[in-house]
PDB file of N, CA and C in Angstrom:
ATOM      1  N   MET A   1      31.233 -15.864  17.792  1.00  0.00           N
ATOM      2  CA  MET A   1      30.264 -15.452  18.777  1.00  0.00           C
ATOM      3  C   MET A   1      29.006 -14.952  18.064  1.00  0.00           C
ATOM      4  N   LYS A   2      27.883 -15.391  18.524  1.00  0.00           N
ATOM      5  CA  LYS A   2      26.615 -15.019  17.912  1.00  0.00           C
ATOM      6  C   LYS A   2      26.115 -13.707  18.515  1.00  0.00           C
ATOM      7  N   THR A   3      25.705 -12.793  17.642  1.00  0.00           N
ATOM      8  CA  THR A   3      25.182 -11.508  18.088  1.00  0.00           C
ATOM      9  C   THR A   3      23.661 -11.567  18.112  1.00  0.00           C
ATOM     10  N   LEU A   4      23.081 -11.084  19.180  1.00  0.00           N
ATOM     11  CA  LEU A   4      21.630 -11.050  19.289  1.00  0.00           C
ATOM     12  C   LEU A   4      21.120  -9.730  18.753  1.00  0.00           C
ATOM     13  N   ASN A   5      20.046  -9.787  17.979  1.00  0.00           N
ATOM     14  CA  ASN A   5      19.482  -8.513  17.539  1.00  0.00           C
ATOM     15  C   ASN A   5      18.571  -7.973  18.638  1.00  0.00           C
ATOM     16  N   ALA A   6      18.155  -6.736  18.499  1.00  0.00           N
ATOM     17  CA  ALA A   6      17.429  -6.046  19.565  1.00  0.00           C
ATOM     18  C   ALA A   6      16.103  -6.706  19.928  1.00  0.00           C
ATOM     19  N   HIS A   7      15.479  -7.423  19.002  1.00  0.00           N
ATOM     20  CA  HIS A   7      14.161  -7.992  19.270  1.00  0.00           C
ATOM     21  C   HIS A   7      14.207  -9.479  19.614  1.00  0.00           C
ATOM     22  N   GLN A   8      15.377 -10.106  19.564  1.00  0.00           N
ATOM     23  CA  GLN A   8      15.457 -11.537  19.821  1.00  0.00           C
ATOM     24  C   GLN A   8      15.022 -11.832  21.247  1.00  0.00           C
ATOM     25  N   ASP A   9      14.251 -12.888  21.423  1.00  0.00           N
ATOM     26  CA  ASP A   9      13.744 -13.352  22.705  1.00  0.00           C
ATOM     27  C   ASP A   9      12.650 -12.462  23.291  1.00  0.00           C
ATOM     28  N   VAL A  10      12.265 -11.408  22.616  1.00  0.00           N
ATOM     29  CA  VAL A  10      11.163 -10.581  23.093  1.00  0.00           C
ATOM     30  C   VAL A  10       9.871 -11.369  22.892  1.00  0.00           C
ATOM     31  N   GLN A  11       9.017 -11.353  23.882  1.00  0.00           N
ATOM     32  CA  GLN A  11       7.750 -12.067  23.813  1.00  0.00           C
ATOM     33  C   GLN A  11       6.597 -11.096  23.576  1.00  0.00           C
ATOM     34  N   ILE A  12       5.690 -11.496  22.724  1.00  0.00           N
ATOM     35  CA  ILE A  12       4.433 -10.774  22.563  1.00  0.00           C
ATOM     36  C   ILE A  12       3.466 -11.444  23.527  1.00  0.00           C
ATOM     37  N   THR A  13       2.949 -10.677  24.461  1.00  0.00           N
ATOM     38  CA  THR A  13       2.100 -11.251  25.504  1.00  0.00           C
ATOM     39  C   THR A  13       0.659 -10.772  25.450  1.00  0.00           C
ATOM     40  N   SER A  14       0.383  -9.777  24.601  1.00  0.00           N
ATOM     41  CA  SER A  14      -0.990  -9.285  24.495  1.00  0.00           C
ATOM     42  C   SER A  14      -1.229  -8.712  23.106  1.00  0.00           C
ATOM     43  N   LEU A  15      -2.491  -8.639  22.774  1.00  0.00           N
ATOM     44  CA  LEU A  15      -2.919  -8.036  21.517  1.00  0.00           C
ATOM     45  C   LEU A  15      -3.816  -6.861  21.840  1.00  0.00           C
ATOM     46  N   PRO A  16      -3.879  -5.843  21.037  1.00  0.00           N
ATOM     47  CA  PRO A  16      -3.175  -5.686  19.767  1.00  0.00           C
ATOM     48  C   PRO A  16      -1.681  -5.466  19.973  1.00  0.00           C
ATOM     49  N   LEU A  17      -0.946  -5.622  18.871  1.00  0.00           N
ATOM     50  CA  LEU A  17       0.494  -5.400  18.899  1.00  0.00           C
ATOM     51  C   LEU A  17       0.805  -3.962  19.292  1.00  0.00           C
ATOM     52  N   SER A  18       1.996  -3.778  19.851  1.00  0.00           N
ATOM     53  CA  SER A  18       2.450  -2.408  20.104  1.00  0.00           C
ATOM     54  C   SER A  18       2.588  -1.705  18.758  1.00  0.00           C
ATOM     55  N   GLU A  19       2.561  -0.394  18.760  1.00  0.00           N
ATOM     56  CA  GLU A  19       2.647   0.364  17.505  1.00  0.00           C
ATOM     57  C   GLU A  19       3.944   0.046  16.765  1.00  0.00           C
ATOM     58  N   GLU A  20       5.055  -0.055  17.495  1.00  0.00           N
ATOM     59  CA  GLU A  20       6.345  -0.375  16.872  1.00  0.00           C
ATOM     60  C   GLU A  20       6.311  -1.756  16.230  1.00  0.00           C
ATOM     61  N   ASP A  21       5.804  -2.746  16.958  1.00  0.00           N
ATOM     62  CA  ASP A  21       5.706  -4.091  16.401  1.00  0.00           C
ATOM     63  C   ASP A  21       4.760  -4.111  15.207  1.00  0.00           C
ATOM     64  N   ARG A  22       3.629  -3.446  15.327  1.00  0.00           N
ATOM     65  CA  ARG A  22       2.643  -3.432  14.237  1.00  0.00           C
ATOM     66  C   ARG A  22       3.262  -2.889  12.956  1.00  0.00           C
ATOM     67  N   ILE A  23       4.028  -1.815  13.059  1.00  0.00           N
ATOM     68  CA  ILE A  23       4.694  -1.240  11.887  1.00  0.00           C
ATOM     69  C   ILE A  23       5.638  -2.259  11.263  1.00  0.00           C
ATOM     70  N   ASP A  24       6.442  -2.930  12.090  1.00  0.00           N
ATOM     71  CA  ASP A  24       7.375  -3.939  11.582  1.00  0.00           C
ATOM     72  C   ASP A  24       6.637  -5.109  10.935  1.00  0.00           C
ATOM     73  N   PHE A  25       5.560  -5.556  11.558  1.00  0.00           N
ATOM     74  CA  PHE A  25       4.804  -6.688  11.035  1.00  0.00           C
ATOM     75  C   PHE A  25       4.128  -6.324   9.713  1.00  0.00           C
ATOM     76  N   ILE A  26       3.582  -5.125   9.615  1.00  0.00           N
ATOM     77  CA  ILE A  26       2.950  -4.679   8.367  1.00  0.00           C
ATOM     78  C   ILE A  26       3.985  -4.587   7.255  1.00  0.00           C
ATOM     79  N   GLU A  27       5.148  -4.061   7.571  1.00  0.00           N
ATOM     80  CA  GLU A  27       6.218  -3.974   6.570  1.00  0.00           C
ATOM     81  C   GLU A  27       6.603  -5.361   6.070  1.00  0.00           C
ATOM     82  N   ARG A  28       6.774  -6.315   6.992  1.00  0.00           N
ATOM     83  CA  ARG A  28       7.120  -7.686   6.596  1.00  0.00           C
ATOM     84  C   ARG A  28       6.000  -8.299   5.777  1.00  0.00           C
ATOM     85  N   ALA A  29       4.761  -8.089   6.170  1.00  0.00           N
ATOM     86  CA  ALA A  29       3.631  -8.654   5.424  1.00  0.00           C
ATOM     87  C   ALA A  29       3.593  -8.118   4.001  1.00  0.00           C
ATOM     88  N   ASN A  30       3.840  -6.840   3.825  1.00  0.00           N
ATOM     89  CA  ASN A  30       3.859  -6.267   2.472  1.00  0.00           C
ATOM     90  C   ASN A  30       4.996  -6.841   1.638  1.00  0.00           C
ATOM     91  N   GLU A  31       6.161  -7.061   2.249  1.00  0.00           N
ATOM     92  CA  GLU A  31       7.288  -7.665   1.529  1.00  0.00           C
ATOM     93  C   GLU A  31       6.943  -9.083   1.085  1.00  0.00           C
ATOM     94  N   VAL A  32       6.385  -9.860   1.996  1.00  0.00           N
ATOM     95  CA  VAL A  32       6.031 -11.246   1.674  1.00  0.00           C
ATOM     96  C   VAL A  32       4.908 -11.274   0.637  1.00  0.00           C
ATOM     97  N   PHE A  33       3.948 -10.374   0.749  1.00  0.00           N
ATOM     98  CA  PHE A  33       2.866 -10.295  -0.236  1.00  0.00           C
ATOM     99  C   PHE A  33       3.437 -10.127  -1.638  1.00  0.00           C
ATOM    100  N   GLU A  34       4.386  -9.227  -1.804  1.00  0.00           N
ATOM    101  CA  GLU A  34       4.983  -9.002  -3.128  1.00  0.00           C
ATOM    102  C   GLU A  34       5.671 -10.262  -3.642  1.00  0.00           C
ATOM    103  N   THR A  35       6.367 -10.967  -2.770  1.00  0.00           N
ATOM    104  CA  THR A  35       7.023 -12.218  -3.163  1.00  0.00           C
ATOM    105  C   THR A  35       5.994 -13.251  -3.605  1.00  0.00           C
ATOM    106  N   VAL A  36       4.934 -13.384  -2.831  1.00  0.00           N
ATOM    107  CA  VAL A  36       3.889 -14.350  -3.165  1.00  0.00           C
ATOM    108  C   VAL A  36       3.237 -13.990  -4.496  1.00  0.00           C
ATOM    109  N   MET A  37       2.945 -12.732  -4.707  1.00  0.00           N
ATOM    110  CA  MET A  37       2.326 -12.305  -5.967  1.00  0.00           C
ATOM    111  C   MET A  37       3.204 -12.660  -7.162  1.00  0.00           C
ATOM    112  N   LEU A  38       4.504 -12.472  -7.026  1.00  0.00           N
ATOM    113  CA  LEU A  38       5.420 -12.826  -8.120  1.00  0.00           C
ATOM    114  C   LEU A  38       5.423 -14.321  -8.382  1.00  0.00           C
ATOM    115  N   ARG A  39       5.328 -15.101  -7.329  1.00  0.00           N
ATOM    116  CA  ARG A  39       5.408 -16.554  -7.473  1.00  0.00           C
ATOM    117  C   ARG A  39       4.119 -17.177  -7.982  1.00  0.00           C
ATOM    118  N   ILE A  40       2.977 -16.697  -7.506  1.00  0.00           N
ATOM    119  CA  ILE A  40       1.726 -17.364  -7.898  1.00  0.00           C
ATOM    120  C   ILE A  40       1.149 -16.818  -9.196  1.00  0.00           C
ATOM    121  N   GLU A  41       1.585 -15.648  -9.622  1.00  0.00           N
ATOM    122  CA  GLU A  41       1.107 -15.038 -10.861  1.00  0.00           C
ATOM    123  C   GLU A  41      -0.414 -15.159 -11.001  1.00  0.00           C
ATOM    124  N   PRO A  42      -1.163 -14.451 -10.146  1.00  0.00           N
ATOM    125  CA  PRO A  42      -2.625 -14.566 -10.197  1.00  0.00           C
ATOM    126  C   PRO A  42      -3.188 -14.073 -11.525  1.00  0.00           C
ATOM    127  N   PHE A  43      -4.350 -14.612 -11.896  1.00  0.00           N
ATOM    128  CA  PHE A  43      -5.009 -14.213 -13.142  1.00  0.00           C
ATOM    129  C   PHE A  43      -5.467 -12.763 -13.098  1.00  0.00           C
ATOM    130  N   ASN A  44      -5.798 -12.284 -11.924  1.00  0.00           N
ATOM    131  CA  ASN A  44      -6.305 -10.920 -11.752  1.00  0.00           C
ATOM    132  C   ASN A  44      -5.484 -10.185 -10.691  1.00  0.00           C
ATOM    133  N   PRO A  45      -4.238  -9.858 -11.018  1.00  0.00           N
ATOM    134  CA  PRO A  45      -3.361  -9.255 -10.007  1.00  0.00           C
ATOM    135  C   PRO A  45      -3.855  -7.905  -9.486  1.00  0.00           C
ATOM    136  N   GLU A  46      -4.465  -7.093 -10.340  1.00  0.00           N
ATOM    137  CA  GLU A  46      -4.936  -5.782  -9.889  1.00  0.00           C
ATOM    138  C   GLU A  46      -6.036  -5.930  -8.843  1.00  0.00           C
ATOM    139  N   LEU A  47      -6.988  -6.819  -9.107  1.00  0.00           N
ATOM    140  CA  LEU A  47      -8.056  -7.060  -8.137  1.00  0.00           C
ATOM    141  C   LEU A  47      -7.507  -7.679  -6.860  1.00  0.00           C
ATOM    142  N   THR A  48      -6.554  -8.578  -6.998  1.00  0.00           N
ATOM    143  CA  THR A  48      -5.942  -9.197  -5.820  1.00  0.00           C
ATOM    144  C   THR A  48      -5.282  -8.130  -4.958  1.00  0.00           C
ATOM    145  N   ARG A  49      -4.572  -7.203  -5.588  1.00  0.00           N
ATOM    146  CA  ARG A  49      -3.929  -6.109  -4.844  1.00  0.00           C
ATOM    147  C   ARG A  49      -4.962  -5.218  -4.154  1.00  0.00           C
ATOM    148  N   LYS A  50      -6.098  -4.992  -4.801  1.00  0.00           N
ATOM    149  CA  LYS A  50      -7.141  -4.171  -4.183  1.00  0.00           C
ATOM    150  C   LYS A  50      -7.718  -4.841  -2.939  1.00  0.00           C
ATOM    151  N   LEU A  51      -7.763  -6.159  -2.950  1.00  0.00           N
ATOM    152  CA  LEU A  51      -8.295  -6.898  -1.804  1.00  0.00           C
ATOM    153  C   LEU A  51      -7.297  -6.987  -0.649  1.00  0.00           C
ATOM    154  N   TRP A  52      -6.021  -6.802  -0.937  1.00  0.00           N
ATOM    155  CA  TRP A  52      -4.964  -6.950   0.062  1.00  0.00           C
ATOM    156  C   TRP A  52      -4.921  -5.760   1.012  1.00  0.00           C
ATOM    157  N   SER A  53      -4.843  -6.060   2.285  1.00  0.00           N
ATOM    158  CA  SER A  53      -4.623  -5.048   3.317  1.00  0.00           C
ATOM    159  C   SER A  53      -3.696  -5.652   4.356  1.00  0.00           C
ATOM    160  N   ALA A  54      -2.452  -5.209   4.368  1.00  0.00           N
ATOM    161  CA  ALA A  54      -1.494  -5.707   5.361  1.00  0.00           C
ATOM    162  C   ALA A  54      -1.993  -5.403   6.769  1.00  0.00           C
ATOM    163  N   GLU A  55      -2.596  -4.244   6.939  1.00  0.00           N
ATOM    164  CA  GLU A  55      -3.098  -3.854   8.251  1.00  0.00           C
ATOM    165  C   GLU A  55      -4.161  -4.835   8.740  1.00  0.00           C
ATOM    166  N   ASP A  56      -5.107  -5.177   7.873  1.00  0.00           N
ATOM    167  CA  ASP A  56      -6.147  -6.132   8.239  1.00  0.00           C
ATOM    168  C   ASP A  56      -5.543  -7.501   8.532  1.00  0.00           C
ATOM    169  N   TYR A  57      -4.607  -7.936   7.702  1.00  0.00           N
ATOM    170  CA  TYR A  57      -3.990  -9.243   7.913  1.00  0.00           C
ATOM    171  C   TYR A  57      -3.304  -9.300   9.274  1.00  0.00           C
ATOM    172  N   ILE A  58      -2.524  -8.289   9.604  1.00  0.00           N
ATOM    173  CA  ILE A  58      -1.800  -8.276  10.876  1.00  0.00           C
ATOM    174  C   ILE A  58      -2.766  -8.131  12.048  1.00  0.00           C
ATOM    175  N   ASP A  59      -3.729  -7.254  11.931  1.00  0.00           N
ATOM    176  CA  ASP A  59      -4.640  -6.988  13.048  1.00  0.00           C
ATOM    177  C   ASP A  59      -5.656  -8.097  13.295  1.00  0.00           C
ATOM    178  N   ASN A  60      -6.069  -8.805  12.244  1.00  0.00           N
ATOM    179  CA  ASN A  60      -7.211  -9.713  12.382  1.00  0.00           C
ATOM    180  C   ASN A  60      -6.980 -11.167  11.998  1.00  0.00           C
ATOM    181  N   HIS A  61      -5.841 -11.483  11.394  1.00  0.00           N
ATOM    182  CA  HIS A  61      -5.666 -12.846  10.902  1.00  0.00           C
ATOM    183  C   HIS A  61      -4.418 -13.556  11.417  1.00  0.00           C
ATOM    184  N   LEU A  62      -3.325 -12.849  11.592  1.00  0.00           N
ATOM    185  CA  LEU A  62      -2.055 -13.510  11.895  1.00  0.00           C
ATOM    186  C   LEU A  62      -2.023 -14.135  13.280  1.00  0.00           C
ATOM    187  N   LEU A  63      -2.258 -13.354  14.301  1.00  0.00           N
ATOM    188  CA  LEU A  63      -2.147 -13.835  15.679  1.00  0.00           C
ATOM    189  C   LEU A  63      -3.504 -13.825  16.366  1.00  0.00           C
ATOM    190  N   LYS A  64      -3.710 -14.821  17.191  1.00  0.00           N
ATOM    191  CA  LYS A  64      -4.918 -14.909  18.015  1.00  0.00           C
ATOM    192  C   LYS A  64      -4.485 -14.989  19.474  1.00  0.00           C
ATOM    193  N   ALA A  65      -5.360 -14.589  20.369  1.00  0.00           N
ATOM    194  CA  ALA A  65      -5.035 -14.543  21.799  1.00  0.00           C
ATOM    195  C   ALA A  65      -4.566 -15.890  22.337  1.00  0.00           C
ATOM    196  N   ASP A  66      -5.121 -16.991  21.807  1.00  0.00           N
ATOM    197  CA  ASP A  66      -4.728 -18.304  22.326  1.00  0.00           C
ATOM    198  C   ASP A  66      -3.326 -18.731  21.889  1.00  0.00           C
ATOM    199  N   MET A  67      -2.666 -17.936  21.057  1.00  0.00           N
ATOM    200  CA  MET A  67      -1.292 -18.220  20.623  1.00  0.00           C
ATOM    201  C   MET A  67      -0.263 -17.546  21.535  1.00  0.00           C
ATOM    202  N   LEU A  68      -0.722 -16.715  22.452  1.00  0.00           N
ATOM    203  CA  LEU A  68       0.169 -15.925  23.301  1.00  0.00           C
ATOM    204  C   LEU A  68       0.525 -16.674  24.576  1.00  0.00           C
ATOM    205  N   PRO A  69       1.691 -16.422  25.131  1.00  0.00           N
ATOM    206  CA  PRO A  69       2.762 -15.571  24.611  1.00  0.00           C
ATOM    207  C   PRO A  69       3.465 -16.254  23.442  1.00  0.00           C
ATOM    208  N   ILE A  70       4.053 -15.442  22.589  1.00  0.00           N
ATOM    209  CA  ILE A  70       4.768 -15.947  21.419  1.00  0.00           C
ATOM    210  C   ILE A  70       5.989 -15.068  21.188  1.00  0.00           C
ATOM    211  N   GLY A  71       7.078 -15.684  20.796  1.00  0.00           N
ATOM    212  CA  GLY A  71       8.282 -14.927  20.497  1.00  0.00           C
ATOM    213  C   GLY A  71       8.059 -14.022  19.301  1.00  0.00           C
ATOM    214  N   ARG A  72       8.576 -12.815  19.388  1.00  0.00           N
ATOM    215  CA  ARG A  72       8.385 -11.828  18.323  1.00  0.00           C
ATOM    216  C   ARG A  72       8.943 -12.324  16.996  1.00  0.00           C
ATOM    217  N   GLU A  73      10.148 -12.851  17.007  1.00  0.00           N
ATOM    218  CA  GLU A  73      10.767 -13.313  15.764  1.00  0.00           C
ATOM    219  C   GLU A  73      10.008 -14.504  15.187  1.00  0.00           C
ATOM    220  N   TYR A  74       9.541 -15.390  16.056  1.00  0.00           N
ATOM    221  CA  TYR A  74       8.746 -16.519  15.587  1.00  0.00           C
ATOM    222  C   TYR A  74       7.437 -16.020  14.974  1.00  0.00           C
ATOM    223  N   ALA A  75       6.798 -15.057  15.629  1.00  0.00           N
ATOM    224  CA  ALA A  75       5.552 -14.494  15.098  1.00  0.00           C
ATOM    225  C   ALA A  75       5.785 -13.860  13.732  1.00  0.00           C
ATOM    226  N   LEU A  76       6.897 -13.152  13.573  1.00  0.00           N
ATOM    227  CA  LEU A  76       7.228 -12.580  12.259  1.00  0.00           C
ATOM    228  C   LEU A  76       7.404 -13.679  11.218  1.00  0.00           C
ATOM    229  N   SER A  77       7.996 -14.797  11.614  1.00  0.00           N
ATOM    230  CA  SER A  77       8.209 -15.893  10.661  1.00  0.00           C
ATOM    231  C   SER A  77       6.890 -16.523  10.225  1.00  0.00           C
ATOM    232  N   LEU A  78       5.862 -16.418  11.057  1.00  0.00           N
ATOM    233  CA  LEU A  78       4.559 -16.963  10.685  1.00  0.00           C
ATOM    234  C   LEU A  78       3.965 -16.242   9.486  1.00  0.00           C
ATOM    235  N   ILE A  79       4.340 -14.982   9.303  1.00  0.00           N
ATOM    236  CA  ILE A  79       3.869 -14.247   8.125  1.00  0.00           C
ATOM    237  C   ILE A  79       4.315 -14.978   6.872  1.00  0.00           C
ATOM    238  N   GLU A  80       5.581 -15.348   6.821  1.00  0.00           N
ATOM    239  CA  GLU A  80       6.109 -16.048   5.645  1.00  0.00           C
ATOM    240  C   GLU A  80       5.476 -17.415   5.482  1.00  0.00           C
ATOM    241  N   ALA A  81       5.165 -18.069   6.583  1.00  0.00           N
ATOM    242  CA  ALA A  81       4.593 -19.408   6.510  1.00  0.00           C
ATOM    243  C   ALA A  81       3.132 -19.402   6.071  1.00  0.00           C
ATOM    244  N   PHE A  82       2.346 -18.460   6.582  1.00  0.00           N
ATOM    245  CA  PHE A  82       0.904 -18.516   6.386  1.00  0.00           C
ATOM    246  C   PHE A  82       0.337 -17.522   5.387  1.00  0.00           C
ATOM    247  N   LEU A  83       1.098 -16.524   4.993  1.00  0.00           N
ATOM    248  CA  LEU A  83       0.561 -15.528   4.066  1.00  0.00           C
ATOM    249  C   LEU A  83       0.317 -16.123   2.683  1.00  0.00           C
ATOM    250  N   TRP A  84       1.065 -17.149   2.329  1.00  0.00           N
ATOM    251  CA  TRP A  84       0.892 -17.777   1.013  1.00  0.00           C
ATOM    252  C   TRP A  84      -0.559 -18.182   0.790  1.00  0.00           C
ATOM    253  N   ILE A  85      -1.106 -18.951   1.719  1.00  0.00           N
ATOM    254  CA  ILE A  85      -2.471 -19.443   1.531  1.00  0.00           C
ATOM    255  C   ILE A  85      -3.465 -18.289   1.557  1.00  0.00           C
ATOM    256  N   TYR A  86      -3.208 -17.291   2.370  1.00  0.00           N
ATOM    257  CA  TYR A  86      -4.086 -16.121   2.439  1.00  0.00           C
ATOM    258  C   TYR A  86      -4.120 -15.399   1.096  1.00  0.00           C
ATOM    259  N   VAL A  87      -2.968 -15.222   0.470  1.00  0.00           N
ATOM    260  CA  VAL A  87      -2.910 -14.535  -0.827  1.00  0.00           C
ATOM    261  C   VAL A  87      -3.569 -15.389  -1.910  1.00  0.00           C
ATOM    262  N   VAL A  88      -3.393 -16.687  -1.857  1.00  0.00           N
ATOM    263  CA  VAL A  88      -4.071 -17.569  -2.815  1.00  0.00           C
ATOM    264  C   VAL A  88      -5.585 -17.418  -2.664  1.00  0.00           C
ATOM    265  N   GLU A  89      -6.067 -17.325  -1.420  1.00  0.00           N
ATOM    266  CA  GLU A  89      -7.496 -17.116  -1.193  1.00  0.00           C
ATOM    267  C   GLU A  89      -7.952 -15.762  -1.738  1.00  0.00           C
ATOM    268  N   LEU A  90      -7.131 -14.723  -1.560  1.00  0.00           N
ATOM    269  CA  LEU A  90      -7.463 -13.412  -2.134  1.00  0.00           C
ATOM    270  C   LEU A  90      -7.517 -13.489  -3.654  1.00  0.00           C
ATOM    271  N   ALA A  91      -6.572 -14.194  -4.252  1.00  0.00           N
ATOM    272  CA  ALA A  91      -6.543 -14.330  -5.711  1.00  0.00           C
ATOM    273  C   ALA A  91      -7.787 -15.066  -6.202  1.00  0.00           C
ATOM    274  N   ALA A  92      -8.213 -16.088  -5.474  1.00  0.00           N
ATOM    275  CA  ALA A  92      -9.432 -16.814  -5.846  1.00  0.00           C
ATOM    276  C   ALA A  92     -10.653 -15.905  -5.728  1.00  0.00           C
ATOM    277  N   GLU A  93     -10.695 -15.092  -4.675  1.00  0.00           N
ATOM    278  CA  GLU A  93     -11.788 -14.132  -4.519  1.00  0.00           C
ATOM    279  C   GLU A  93     -11.773 -13.107  -5.653  1.00  0.00           C
ATOM    280  N   ALA A  94     -10.588 -12.662  -6.041  1.00  0.00           N
ATOM    281  CA  ALA A  94     -10.462 -11.719  -7.159  1.00  0.00           C
ATOM    282  C   ALA A  94     -10.977 -12.353  -8.446  1.00  0.00           C
ATOM    283  N   ASP A  95     -10.667 -13.626  -8.660  1.00  0.00           N
ATOM    284  CA  ASP A  95     -11.156 -14.328  -9.849  1.00  0.00           C
ATOM    285  C   ASP A  95     -12.682 -14.383  -9.860  1.00  0.00           C
ATOM    286  N   GLU A  96     -13.273 -14.668  -8.700  1.00  0.00           N
ATOM    287  CA  GLU A  96     -14.733 -14.719  -8.606  1.00  0.00           C
ATOM    288  C   GLU A  96     -15.341 -13.353  -8.916  1.00  0.00           C
ATOM    289  N   GLN A  97     -14.729 -12.307  -8.373  1.00  0.00           N
ATOM    290  CA  GLN A  97     -15.233 -10.958  -8.640  1.00  0.00           C
ATOM    291  C   GLN A  97     -15.107 -10.607 -10.119  1.00  0.00           C
ATOM    292  N   ALA A  98     -14.012 -11.008 -10.736  1.00  0.00           N
ATOM    293  CA  ALA A  98     -13.801 -10.717 -12.159  1.00  0.00           C
ATOM    294  C   ALA A  98     -14.843 -11.432 -13.016  1.00  0.00           C
ATOM    295  N   GLU A  99     -15.206 -12.651 -12.636  1.00  0.00           N
ATOM    296  CA  GLU A  99     -16.211 -13.403 -13.386  1.00  0.00           C
ATOM    297  C   GLU A  99     -17.582 -12.743 -13.297  1.00  0.00           C
ATOM    298  N   MET A 100     -17.868 -12.093 -12.180  1.00  0.00           N
ATOM    299  CA  MET A 100     -19.169 -11.458 -11.972  1.00  0.00           C
ATOM    300  C   MET A 100     -19.296 -10.141 -12.735  1.00  0.00           C
ATOM    301  N   GLN A 101     -18.177  -9.571 -13.151  1.00  0.00           N
ATOM    302  CA  GLN A 101     -18.207  -8.272 -13.834  1.00  0.00           C
ATOM    303  C   GLN A 101     -18.511  -8.409 -15.298  1.00  0.00           C
TER     304      GLN A 101
END
């Protein structure tokens, strides 16, 4: 028998996220960020970390109004799918900043 977790089938129907969801999404984004950093090994990891803001990513980049309603678990999975390219872009920006210094 399959057990449902407390958030399964919950729909996100409006933005901004509820405070509880926002906390969970930020935590997941930070976890995925660390994984991505280990895998891509950026040339300027310190600068890349300075550019990273899980709060900004969750509040301004992950979900848009035209994506709603969306399942909470599916929305969380989008962090893992799309954060990779975002971190690569941050690393490229960090490289540009390092070249200017």
